[in-house]
């Protein structure tokens, strides 16, 4: 998940370099001590970069402890989709992001003419949120398909704009080639309703890994319908009972195999 990836990336950054809404961290190296690491016995040449390795080890330990104290542990942190992004609550929608290096955050979009008119509030430990109550008629404050971004003032005073990390959809402006997040909350009558029951869970998994777009024998991007018609029968015939689909998140550049997601 994106939150787990954030945790891994942050483990190689000295916490002392961060500021903003996270709180006051302490220096990684100060946590080190001289406890030996097995890696130095396996490869003595690494002793020359002893300090850099300890920085990474202690960075991981520092973040692991922070996540235990503030997020309930790494597993809960990795399930950020349950609390981040757009959440229906308290007669409206709450938008929440994890931005530990921010001083100010604004939700901008066509709903407020892209002005800094909708500020987010720091909840502590890098969390920022804003609650938008429903209109009097019960409809969301943002119309379905509204385009949005977040505008951030970093701890260094730089202003940047980003597609929300938890957006369900992103659309490209073909005039600027930039992407915007989309508030995707269709009314009940437009939501897809599943037509078939969930398959029974097998006792043991035999997983077939596949990439829908690359599944065609022709030099083009295949569709989900073609995958269902041409590939799924072969997967079943070979005895597999589970399918792991690669690169299903929206991505701007197809050559990235789906790793460079639009958010």
PDB file of C-alpha atoms in Angstrom:
ATOM      1  CA  UNK A   1       0.000   0.000   0.000  1.00  0.00           C
ATOM      2  CA  UNK A   2       1.046   3.621  -0.368  1.00  0.00           C
ATOM      3  CA  UNK A   3       1.282   4.043   3.416  1.00  0.00           C
ATOM      4  CA  UNK A   4       3.586   1.050   3.785  1.00  0.00           C
ATOM      5  CA  UNK A   5       5.739   2.437   0.990  1.00  0.00           C
ATOM      6  CA  UNK A   6       5.861   5.789   2.791  1.00  0.00           C
ATOM      7  CA  UNK A   7       7.061   4.069   5.940  1.00  0.00           C
ATOM      8  CA  UNK A   8       9.844   2.267   4.077  1.00  0.00           C
ATOM      9  CA  UNK A   9      10.951   5.421   2.288  1.00  0.00           C
ATOM     10  CA  UNK A  10      10.911   7.463   5.476  1.00  0.00           C
ATOM     11  CA  UNK A  11      13.049   4.867   7.230  1.00  0.00           C
ATOM     12  CA  UNK A  12      16.040   6.003   5.170  1.00  0.00           C
ATOM     13  CA  UNK A  13      15.520   9.687   6.020  1.00  0.00           C
ATOM     14  CA  UNK A  14      16.910  11.167   9.180  1.00  0.00           C
ATOM     15  CA  UNK A  15      13.891  12.201  11.263  1.00  0.00           C
ATOM     16  CA  UNK A  16      15.806  15.304  12.331  1.00  0.00           C
ATOM     17  CA  UNK A  17      15.341  16.604   8.780  1.00  0.00           C
ATOM     18  CA  UNK A  18      11.552  16.637   9.021  1.00  0.00           C
ATOM     19  CA  UNK A  19       9.299  19.279  10.482  1.00  0.00           C
ATOM     20  CA  UNK A  20       5.776  20.557  10.141  1.00  0.00           C
ATOM     21  CA  UNK A  21       2.890  18.596  11.601  1.00  0.00           C
ATOM     22  CA  UNK A  22       4.846  15.514  12.677  1.00  0.00           C
ATOM     23  CA  UNK A  23       6.244  16.858  15.930  1.00  0.00           C
ATOM     24  CA  UNK A  24       9.839  17.098  17.103  1.00  0.00           C
ATOM     25  CA  UNK A  25      11.849  13.970  16.278  1.00  0.00           C
ATOM     26  CA  UNK A  26      15.327  13.104  17.471  1.00  0.00           C
ATOM     27  CA  UNK A  27      18.447  12.277  15.516  1.00  0.00           C
ATOM     28  CA  UNK A  28      18.736   8.742  14.229  1.00  0.00           C
ATOM     29  CA  UNK A  29      22.448   8.385  14.915  1.00  0.00           C
ATOM     30  CA  UNK A  30      21.914   9.182  18.583  1.00  0.00           C
ATOM     31  CA  UNK A  31      19.823   6.010  18.877  1.00  0.00           C
ATOM     32  CA  UNK A  32      22.576   3.784  17.539  1.00  0.00           C
ATOM     33  CA  UNK A  33      24.902   2.647  20.260  1.00  0.00           C
ATOM     34  CA  UNK A  34      27.450   0.017  19.363  1.00  0.00           C
ATOM     35  CA  UNK A  35      25.254  -3.056  19.213  1.00  0.00           C
ATOM     36  CA  UNK A  36      26.807  -5.264  16.497  1.00  0.00           C
ATOM     37  CA  UNK A  37      24.996  -6.083  13.299  1.00  0.00           C
ATOM     38  CA  UNK A  38      25.424  -9.481  11.678  1.00  0.00           C
ATOM     39  CA  UNK A  39      25.828  -7.782   8.303  1.00  0.00           C
ATOM     40  CA  UNK A  40      29.279  -6.488   9.314  1.00  0.00           C
ATOM     41  CA  UNK A  41      30.423 -10.050  10.031  1.00  0.00           C
ATOM     42  CA  UNK A  42      29.087 -11.300   6.719  1.00  0.00           C
ATOM     43  CA  UNK A  43      30.696  -8.464   4.774  1.00  0.00           C
ATOM     44  CA  UNK A  44      33.517  -6.686   6.646  1.00  0.00           C
ATOM     45  CA  UNK A  45      33.967  -4.215   3.778  1.00  0.00           C
ATOM     46  CA  UNK A  46      30.751  -2.545   4.944  1.00  0.00           C
ATOM     47  CA  UNK A  47      32.481  -1.244   8.051  1.00  0.00           C
ATOM     48  CA  UNK A  48      33.616   1.692   5.942  1.00  0.00           C
ATOM     49  CA  UNK A  49      30.019   2.862   5.696  1.00  0.00           C
ATOM     50  CA  UNK A  50      29.145   1.918   9.265  1.00  0.00           C
ATOM     51  CA  UNK A  51      27.591   5.286  10.080  1.00  0.00           C
ATOM     52  CA  UNK A  52      25.358   5.341   6.989  1.00  0.00           C
ATOM     53  CA  UNK A  53      24.069   1.828   7.700  1.00  0.00           C
ATOM     54  CA  UNK A  54      23.337   2.701  11.317  1.00  0.00           C
ATOM     55  CA  UNK A  55      21.478   5.793  10.153  1.00  0.00           C
ATOM     56  CA  UNK A  56      19.174   3.563   8.119  1.00  0.00           C
ATOM     57  CA  UNK A  57      18.759   0.983  10.878  1.00  0.00           C
ATOM     58  CA  UNK A  58      17.961   3.623  13.472  1.00  0.00           C
ATOM     59  CA  UNK A  59      15.731   5.484  11.072  1.00  0.00           C
ATOM     60  CA  UNK A  60      13.702   2.291  10.679  1.00  0.00           C
ATOM     61  CA  UNK A  61      13.602   1.757  14.445  1.00  0.00           C
ATOM     62  CA  UNK A  62      12.554   5.354  15.098  1.00  0.00           C
ATOM     63  CA  UNK A  63       9.704   5.196  12.597  1.00  0.00           C
ATOM     64  CA  UNK A  64       8.609   1.774  13.810  1.00  0.00           C
ATOM     65  CA  UNK A  65       8.281   3.132  17.346  1.00  0.00           C
ATOM     66  CA  UNK A  66       6.511   6.293  16.133  1.00  0.00           C
ATOM     67  CA  UNK A  67       4.017   4.171  14.201  1.00  0.00           C
ATOM     68  CA  UNK A  68       3.480   1.958  17.248  1.00  0.00           C
ATOM     69  CA  UNK A  69       2.730   4.983  19.446  1.00  0.00           C
ATOM     70  CA  UNK A  70       0.633   7.026  17.040  1.00  0.00           C
ATOM     71  CA  UNK A  71      -0.794   4.598  14.475  1.00  0.00           C
ATOM     72  CA  UNK A  72      -1.174   1.317  16.360  1.00  0.00           C
ATOM     73  CA  UNK A  73       1.737  -0.337  14.565  1.00  0.00           C
ATOM     74  CA  UNK A  74       2.952  -0.843  11.001  1.00  0.00           C
ATOM     75  CA  UNK A  75      -0.011  -3.041  10.036  1.00  0.00           C
ATOM     76  CA  UNK A  76      -2.541  -0.374  11.014  1.00  0.00           C
ATOM     77  CA  UNK A  77      -0.425   2.271   9.292  1.00  0.00           C
ATOM     78  CA  UNK A  78      -0.465   0.209   6.087  1.00  0.00           C
ATOM     79  CA  UNK A  79      -4.287   0.144   6.203  1.00  0.00           C
ATOM     80  CA  UNK A  80      -4.498   3.889   5.805  1.00  0.00           C
ATOM     81  CA  UNK A  81      -7.222   3.550   3.200  1.00  0.00           C
ATOM     82  CA  UNK A  82      -9.620   3.063   6.100  1.00  0.00           C
ATOM     83  CA  UNK A  83      -9.093   6.605   7.403  1.00  0.00           C
ATOM     84  CA  UNK A  84      -7.375   8.602   4.633  1.00  0.00           C
ATOM     85  CA  UNK A  85      -8.805  10.127   1.487  1.00  0.00           C
ATOM     86  CA  UNK A  86     -12.527  10.881   1.365  1.00  0.00           C
ATOM     87  CA  UNK A  87     -14.541   9.311   4.181  1.00  0.00           C
ATOM     88  CA  UNK A  88     -18.285   9.577   4.659  1.00  0.00           C
ATOM     89  CA  UNK A  89     -18.918  10.695   8.253  1.00  0.00           C
ATOM     90  CA  UNK A  90     -20.832  13.163  10.435  1.00  0.00           C
ATOM     91  CA  UNK A  91     -23.316  14.284   7.792  1.00  0.00           C
ATOM     92  CA  UNK A  92     -20.711  15.058   5.188  1.00  0.00           C
ATOM     93  CA  UNK A  93     -17.322  14.035   3.826  1.00  0.00           C
ATOM     94  CA  UNK A  94     -14.003  14.289   5.640  1.00  0.00           C
ATOM     95  CA  UNK A  95     -10.859  14.522   3.549  1.00  0.00           C
ATOM     96  CA  UNK A  96      -7.658  13.425   5.273  1.00  0.00           C
ATOM     97  CA  UNK A  97      -4.012  13.243   4.135  1.00  0.00           C
ATOM     98  CA  UNK A  98      -0.732  12.258   5.778  1.00  0.00           C
ATOM     99  CA  UNK A  99       1.659  15.182   5.206  1.00  0.00           C
ATOM    100  CA  UNK A 100       4.298  15.206   7.960  1.00  0.00           C
ATOM    101  CA  UNK A 101       6.443  17.892   6.297  1.00  0.00           C
ATOM    102  CA  UNK A 102       3.659  20.452   5.804  1.00  0.00           C
ATOM    103  CA  UNK A 103       3.155  23.836   7.454  1.00  0.00           C
ATOM    104  CA  UNK A 104      -0.099  24.654   5.680  1.00  0.00           C
ATOM    105  CA  UNK A 105      -2.419  22.588   3.492  1.00  0.00           C
ATOM    106  CA  UNK A 106      -5.380  23.657   1.339  1.00  0.00           C
ATOM    107  CA  UNK A 107      -7.891  21.629  -0.629  1.00  0.00           C
ATOM    108  CA  UNK A 108      -8.298  23.347  -3.991  1.00  0.00           C
ATOM    109  CA  UNK A 109     -10.376  22.559  -7.050  1.00  0.00           C
ATOM    110  CA  UNK A 110     -13.051  23.714  -9.421  1.00  0.00           C
ATOM    111  CA  UNK A 111     -15.474  23.716  -6.455  1.00  0.00           C
ATOM    112  CA  UNK A 112     -13.645  26.733  -4.921  1.00  0.00           C
ATOM    113  CA  UNK A 113     -12.106  28.144  -8.113  1.00  0.00           C
ATOM    114  CA  UNK A 114      -8.681  26.738  -7.128  1.00  0.00           C
ATOM    115  CA  UNK A 115      -8.262  29.321  -4.339  1.00  0.00           C
ATOM    116  CA  UNK A 116      -6.768  28.738  -0.888  1.00  0.00           C
ATOM    117  CA  UNK A 117     -10.264  28.879   0.571  1.00  0.00           C
ATOM    118  CA  UNK A 118     -10.531  25.410   2.146  1.00  0.00           C
ATOM    119  CA  UNK A 119      -7.737  24.876   4.693  1.00  0.00           C
ATOM    120  CA  UNK A 120      -6.943  21.549   6.318  1.00  0.00           C
ATOM    121  CA  UNK A 121      -6.265  21.339  10.057  1.00  0.00           C
ATOM    122  CA  UNK A 122      -3.327  19.456  11.537  1.00  0.00           C
ATOM    123  CA  UNK A 123      -4.551  16.572  13.716  1.00  0.00           C
ATOM    124  CA  UNK A 124      -1.051  15.645  14.905  1.00  0.00           C
ATOM    125  CA  UNK A 125       1.523  13.104  13.733  1.00  0.00           C
ATOM    126  CA  UNK A 126       1.398  14.305  10.157  1.00  0.00           C
ATOM    127  CA  UNK A 127      -2.368  14.015   9.695  1.00  0.00           C
ATOM    128  CA  UNK A 128      -4.274  16.872   8.077  1.00  0.00           C
ATOM    129  CA  UNK A 129      -8.032  16.932   7.534  1.00  0.00           C
ATOM    130  CA  UNK A 130     -11.037  19.035   6.612  1.00  0.00           C
ATOM    131  CA  UNK A 131     -14.732  18.195   7.049  1.00  0.00           C
ATOM    132  CA  UNK A 132     -17.179  19.391   4.400  1.00  0.00           C
ATOM    133  CA  UNK A 133     -20.808  19.146   5.609  1.00  0.00           C
ATOM    134  CA  UNK A 134     -23.511  18.194   3.126  1.00  0.00           C
ATOM    135  CA  UNK A 135     -25.666  20.850   1.514  1.00  0.00           C
ATOM    136  CA  UNK A 136     -29.183  21.494   2.844  1.00  0.00           C
ATOM    137  CA  UNK A 137     -30.646  19.105   0.255  1.00  0.00           C
ATOM    138  CA  UNK A 138     -28.379  16.298   1.513  1.00  0.00           C
ATOM    139  CA  UNK A 139     -26.039  16.299  -1.480  1.00  0.00           C
ATOM    140  CA  UNK A 140     -22.238  16.435  -0.973  1.00  0.00           C
ATOM    141  CA  UNK A 141     -20.528  19.826  -0.732  1.00  0.00           C
ATOM    142  CA  UNK A 142     -18.459  18.811  -3.757  1.00  0.00           C
ATOM    143  CA  UNK A 143     -20.342  17.669  -6.846  1.00  0.00           C
ATOM    144  CA  UNK A 144     -19.551  14.197  -8.154  1.00  0.00           C
ATOM    145  CA  UNK A 145     -16.600  14.351 -10.612  1.00  0.00           C
ATOM    146  CA  UNK A 146     -15.196  17.592  -9.125  1.00  0.00           C
ATOM    147  CA  UNK A 147     -11.492  17.981  -9.930  1.00  0.00           C
ATOM    148  CA  UNK A 148      -9.224  18.656  -6.961  1.00  0.00           C
ATOM    149  CA  UNK A 149      -5.636  18.970  -5.746  1.00  0.00           C
ATOM    150  CA  UNK A 150      -3.913  19.799  -2.499  1.00  0.00           C
ATOM    151  CA  UNK A 151      -1.740  22.900  -2.183  1.00  0.00           C
ATOM    152  CA  UNK A 152       0.989  22.547   0.423  1.00  0.00           C
ATOM    153  CA  UNK A 153       3.414  24.892   2.120  1.00  0.00           C
ATOM    154  CA  UNK A 154       6.372  22.735   3.138  1.00  0.00           C
ATOM    155  CA  UNK A 155       8.461  23.243   6.264  1.00  0.00           C
ATOM    156  CA  UNK A 156      11.026  25.069   4.107  1.00  0.00           C
ATOM    157  CA  UNK A 157       8.405  27.576   2.914  1.00  0.00           C
ATOM    158  CA  UNK A 158       8.038  26.156  -0.590  1.00  0.00           C
ATOM    159  CA  UNK A 159       4.547  25.957  -2.103  1.00  0.00           C
ATOM    160  CA  UNK A 160       3.707  22.827  -4.112  1.00  0.00           C
ATOM    161  CA  UNK A 161       0.592  21.213  -5.557  1.00  0.00           C
ATOM    162  CA  UNK A 162      -0.060  17.486  -5.548  1.00  0.00           C
ATOM    163  CA  UNK A 163      -2.694  15.017  -6.681  1.00  0.00           C
ATOM    164  CA  UNK A 164      -4.193  13.560  -3.482  1.00  0.00           C
ATOM    165  CA  UNK A 165      -2.442  10.304  -2.604  1.00  0.00           C
ATOM    166  CA  UNK A 166      -5.747   8.607  -1.825  1.00  0.00           C
ATOM    167  CA  UNK A 167      -7.743   9.772  -4.828  1.00  0.00           C
ATOM    168  CA  UNK A 168      -9.935   7.131  -6.460  1.00  0.00           C
ATOM    169  CA  UNK A 169      -9.452   8.625  -9.912  1.00  0.00           C
ATOM    170  CA  UNK A 170      -7.222  11.129 -11.710  1.00  0.00           C
ATOM    171  CA  UNK A 171      -7.926  12.932 -14.980  1.00  0.00           C
ATOM    172  CA  UNK A 172      -5.382  14.546 -17.239  1.00  0.00           C
ATOM    173  CA  UNK A 173      -5.774  18.093 -18.514  1.00  0.00           C
ATOM    174  CA  UNK A 174      -4.713  17.693 -22.129  1.00  0.00           C
ATOM    175  CA  UNK A 175      -3.927  21.413 -22.379  1.00  0.00           C
ATOM    176  CA  UNK A 176      -1.297  21.268 -19.628  1.00  0.00           C
ATOM    177  CA  UNK A 177      -0.700  17.463 -19.500  1.00  0.00           C
ATOM    178  CA  UNK A 178      -1.067  17.734 -15.707  1.00  0.00           C
ATOM    179  CA  UNK A 179      -3.277  15.430 -13.649  1.00  0.00           C
ATOM    180  CA  UNK A 180      -5.968  16.370 -11.146  1.00  0.00           C
ATOM    181  CA  UNK A 181      -7.623  14.171  -8.580  1.00  0.00           C
ATOM    182  CA  UNK A 182     -11.358  13.544  -8.968  1.00  0.00           C
ATOM    183  CA  UNK A 183     -13.964  13.493  -6.205  1.00  0.00           C
ATOM    184  CA  UNK A 184     -15.638  10.250  -7.237  1.00  0.00           C
ATOM    185  CA  UNK A 185     -18.776   9.652  -5.203  1.00  0.00           C
ATOM    186  CA  UNK A 186     -21.555   8.731  -7.656  1.00  0.00           C
ATOM    187  CA  UNK A 187     -25.156   8.779  -6.436  1.00  0.00           C
ATOM    188  CA  UNK A 188     -26.602   5.438  -5.339  1.00  0.00           C
ATOM    189  CA  UNK A 189     -28.489   4.856  -8.576  1.00  0.00           C
ATOM    190  CA  UNK A 190     -25.243   5.119 -10.591  1.00  0.00           C
ATOM    191  CA  UNK A 191     -23.141   2.761  -8.469  1.00  0.00           C
ATOM    192  CA  UNK A 192     -22.262  -0.648  -9.845  1.00  0.00           C
ATOM    193  CA  UNK A 193     -24.061  -3.573  -8.223  1.00  0.00           C
ATOM    194  CA  UNK A 194     -22.330  -6.942  -8.271  1.00  0.00           C
ATOM    195  CA  UNK A 195     -24.291  -9.565 -10.174  1.00  0.00           C
ATOM    196  CA  UNK A 196     -22.627 -12.723  -8.864  1.00  0.00           C
ATOM    197  CA  UNK A 197     -21.743 -13.998  -5.362  1.00  0.00           C
ATOM    198  CA  UNK A 198     -18.148 -13.993  -4.145  1.00  0.00           C
ATOM    199  CA  UNK A 199     -16.411 -17.329  -4.926  1.00  0.00           C
ATOM    200  CA  UNK A 200     -15.752 -19.620  -1.976  1.00  0.00           C
ATOM    201  CA  UNK A 201     -12.292 -19.254  -0.473  1.00  0.00           C
ATOM    202  CA  UNK A 202     -10.067 -22.222  -1.430  1.00  0.00           C
ATOM    203  CA  UNK A 203      -8.187 -24.178   1.211  1.00  0.00           C
ATOM    204  CA  UNK A 204      -4.922 -23.609  -0.635  1.00  0.00           C
ATOM    205  CA  UNK A 205      -4.016 -20.880  -3.112  1.00  0.00           C
ATOM    206  CA  UNK A 206      -2.510 -21.491  -6.520  1.00  0.00           C
ATOM    207  CA  UNK A 207      -1.962 -17.986  -7.836  1.00  0.00           C
ATOM    208  CA  UNK A 208      -1.694 -16.932 -11.473  1.00  0.00           C
ATOM    209  CA  UNK A 209      -0.062 -13.518 -11.856  1.00  0.00           C
ATOM    210  CA  UNK A 210      -1.252 -11.535 -14.852  1.00  0.00           C
ATOM    211  CA  UNK A 211      -1.181  -8.100 -16.456  1.00  0.00           C
ATOM    212  CA  UNK A 212      -4.440  -7.433 -18.285  1.00  0.00           C
ATOM    213  CA  UNK A 213      -3.104  -4.841 -20.704  1.00  0.00           C
ATOM    214  CA  UNK A 214      -0.167  -6.992 -21.776  1.00  0.00           C
ATOM    215  CA  UNK A 215      -2.145 -10.223 -22.063  1.00  0.00           C
ATOM    216  CA  UNK A 216      -2.882  -9.905 -25.784  1.00  0.00           C
ATOM    217  CA  UNK A 217      -0.789 -11.709 -28.396  1.00  0.00           C
ATOM    218  CA  UNK A 218      -1.152  -8.598 -30.526  1.00  0.00           C
ATOM    219  CA  UNK A 219       1.046  -5.462 -30.095  1.00  0.00           C
ATOM    220  CA  UNK A 220      -1.624  -3.387 -28.311  1.00  0.00           C
ATOM    221  CA  UNK A 221      -3.220  -2.866 -24.914  1.00  0.00           C
ATOM    222  CA  UNK A 222      -5.789  -5.579 -24.156  1.00  0.00           C
ATOM    223  CA  UNK A 223      -9.109  -4.870 -22.456  1.00  0.00           C
ATOM    224  CA  UNK A 224     -10.635  -6.498 -19.373  1.00  0.00           C
ATOM    225  CA  UNK A 225     -13.323  -8.054 -21.589  1.00  0.00           C
ATOM    226  CA  UNK A 226     -10.651  -9.619 -23.808  1.00  0.00           C
ATOM    227  CA  UNK A 227      -8.784 -10.883 -20.761  1.00  0.00           C
ATOM    228  CA  UNK A 228     -11.970 -12.520 -19.462  1.00  0.00           C
ATOM    229  CA  UNK A 229     -12.639 -14.109 -22.829  1.00  0.00           C
ATOM    230  CA  UNK A 230      -9.121 -15.208 -23.811  1.00  0.00           C
ATOM    231  CA  UNK A 231      -7.053 -15.647 -20.652  1.00  0.00           C
ATOM    232  CA  UNK A 232      -9.343 -16.588 -17.764  1.00  0.00           C
ATOM    233  CA  UNK A 233     -10.412 -19.893 -19.381  1.00  0.00           C
ATOM    234  CA  UNK A 234      -6.752 -20.864 -19.754  1.00  0.00           C
ATOM    235  CA  UNK A 235      -6.035 -19.952 -16.132  1.00  0.00           C
ATOM    236  CA  UNK A 236      -8.920 -22.156 -14.974  1.00  0.00           C
ATOM    237  CA  UNK A 237      -7.894 -24.999 -17.299  1.00  0.00           C
ATOM    238  CA  UNK A 238      -4.370 -24.969 -15.827  1.00  0.00           C
ATOM    239  CA  UNK A 239      -5.767 -25.520 -12.338  1.00  0.00           C
ATOM    240  CA  UNK A 240      -5.211 -22.087 -10.779  1.00  0.00           C
ATOM    241  CA  UNK A 241      -7.761 -20.893  -8.229  1.00  0.00           C
ATOM    242  CA  UNK A 242      -6.662 -17.271  -7.716  1.00  0.00           C
ATOM    243  CA  UNK A 243      -5.599 -14.425  -9.990  1.00  0.00           C
ATOM    244  CA  UNK A 244      -3.210 -11.648  -8.986  1.00  0.00           C
ATOM    245  CA  UNK A 245      -3.650  -8.720 -11.374  1.00  0.00           C
ATOM    246  CA  UNK A 246      -0.690  -6.401 -11.813  1.00  0.00           C
ATOM    247  CA  UNK A 247      -0.848  -2.650 -12.404  1.00  0.00           C
ATOM    248  CA  UNK A 248      -4.563  -2.073 -11.866  1.00  0.00           C
ATOM    249  CA  UNK A 249      -3.975   1.372 -10.325  1.00  0.00           C
ATOM    250  CA  UNK A 250      -4.298   4.218 -12.813  1.00  0.00           C
ATOM    251  CA  UNK A 251      -0.950   5.289 -14.280  1.00  0.00           C
ATOM    252  CA  UNK A 252       0.064   8.058 -16.633  1.00  0.00           C
ATOM    253  CA  UNK A 253       2.798   6.249 -18.580  1.00  0.00           C
ATOM    254  CA  UNK A 254       2.031   2.736 -19.752  1.00  0.00           C
ATOM    255  CA  UNK A 255       5.697   1.877 -20.156  1.00  0.00           C
ATOM    256  CA  UNK A 256       6.070   2.089 -16.369  1.00  0.00           C
ATOM    257  CA  UNK A 257       4.147  -1.217 -16.105  1.00  0.00           C
ATOM    258  CA  UNK A 258       1.830   0.575 -13.700  1.00  0.00           C
ATOM    259  CA  UNK A 259       4.361   1.476 -11.035  1.00  0.00           C
ATOM    260  CA  UNK A 260       4.209   5.235 -11.739  1.00  0.00           C
ATOM    261  CA  UNK A 261       0.644   5.783 -10.546  1.00  0.00           C
ATOM    262  CA  UNK A 262      -1.114   9.070 -11.238  1.00  0.00           C
ATOM    263  CA  UNK A 263      -1.512   9.850  -7.547  1.00  0.00           C
TER     264      UNK A 263
END
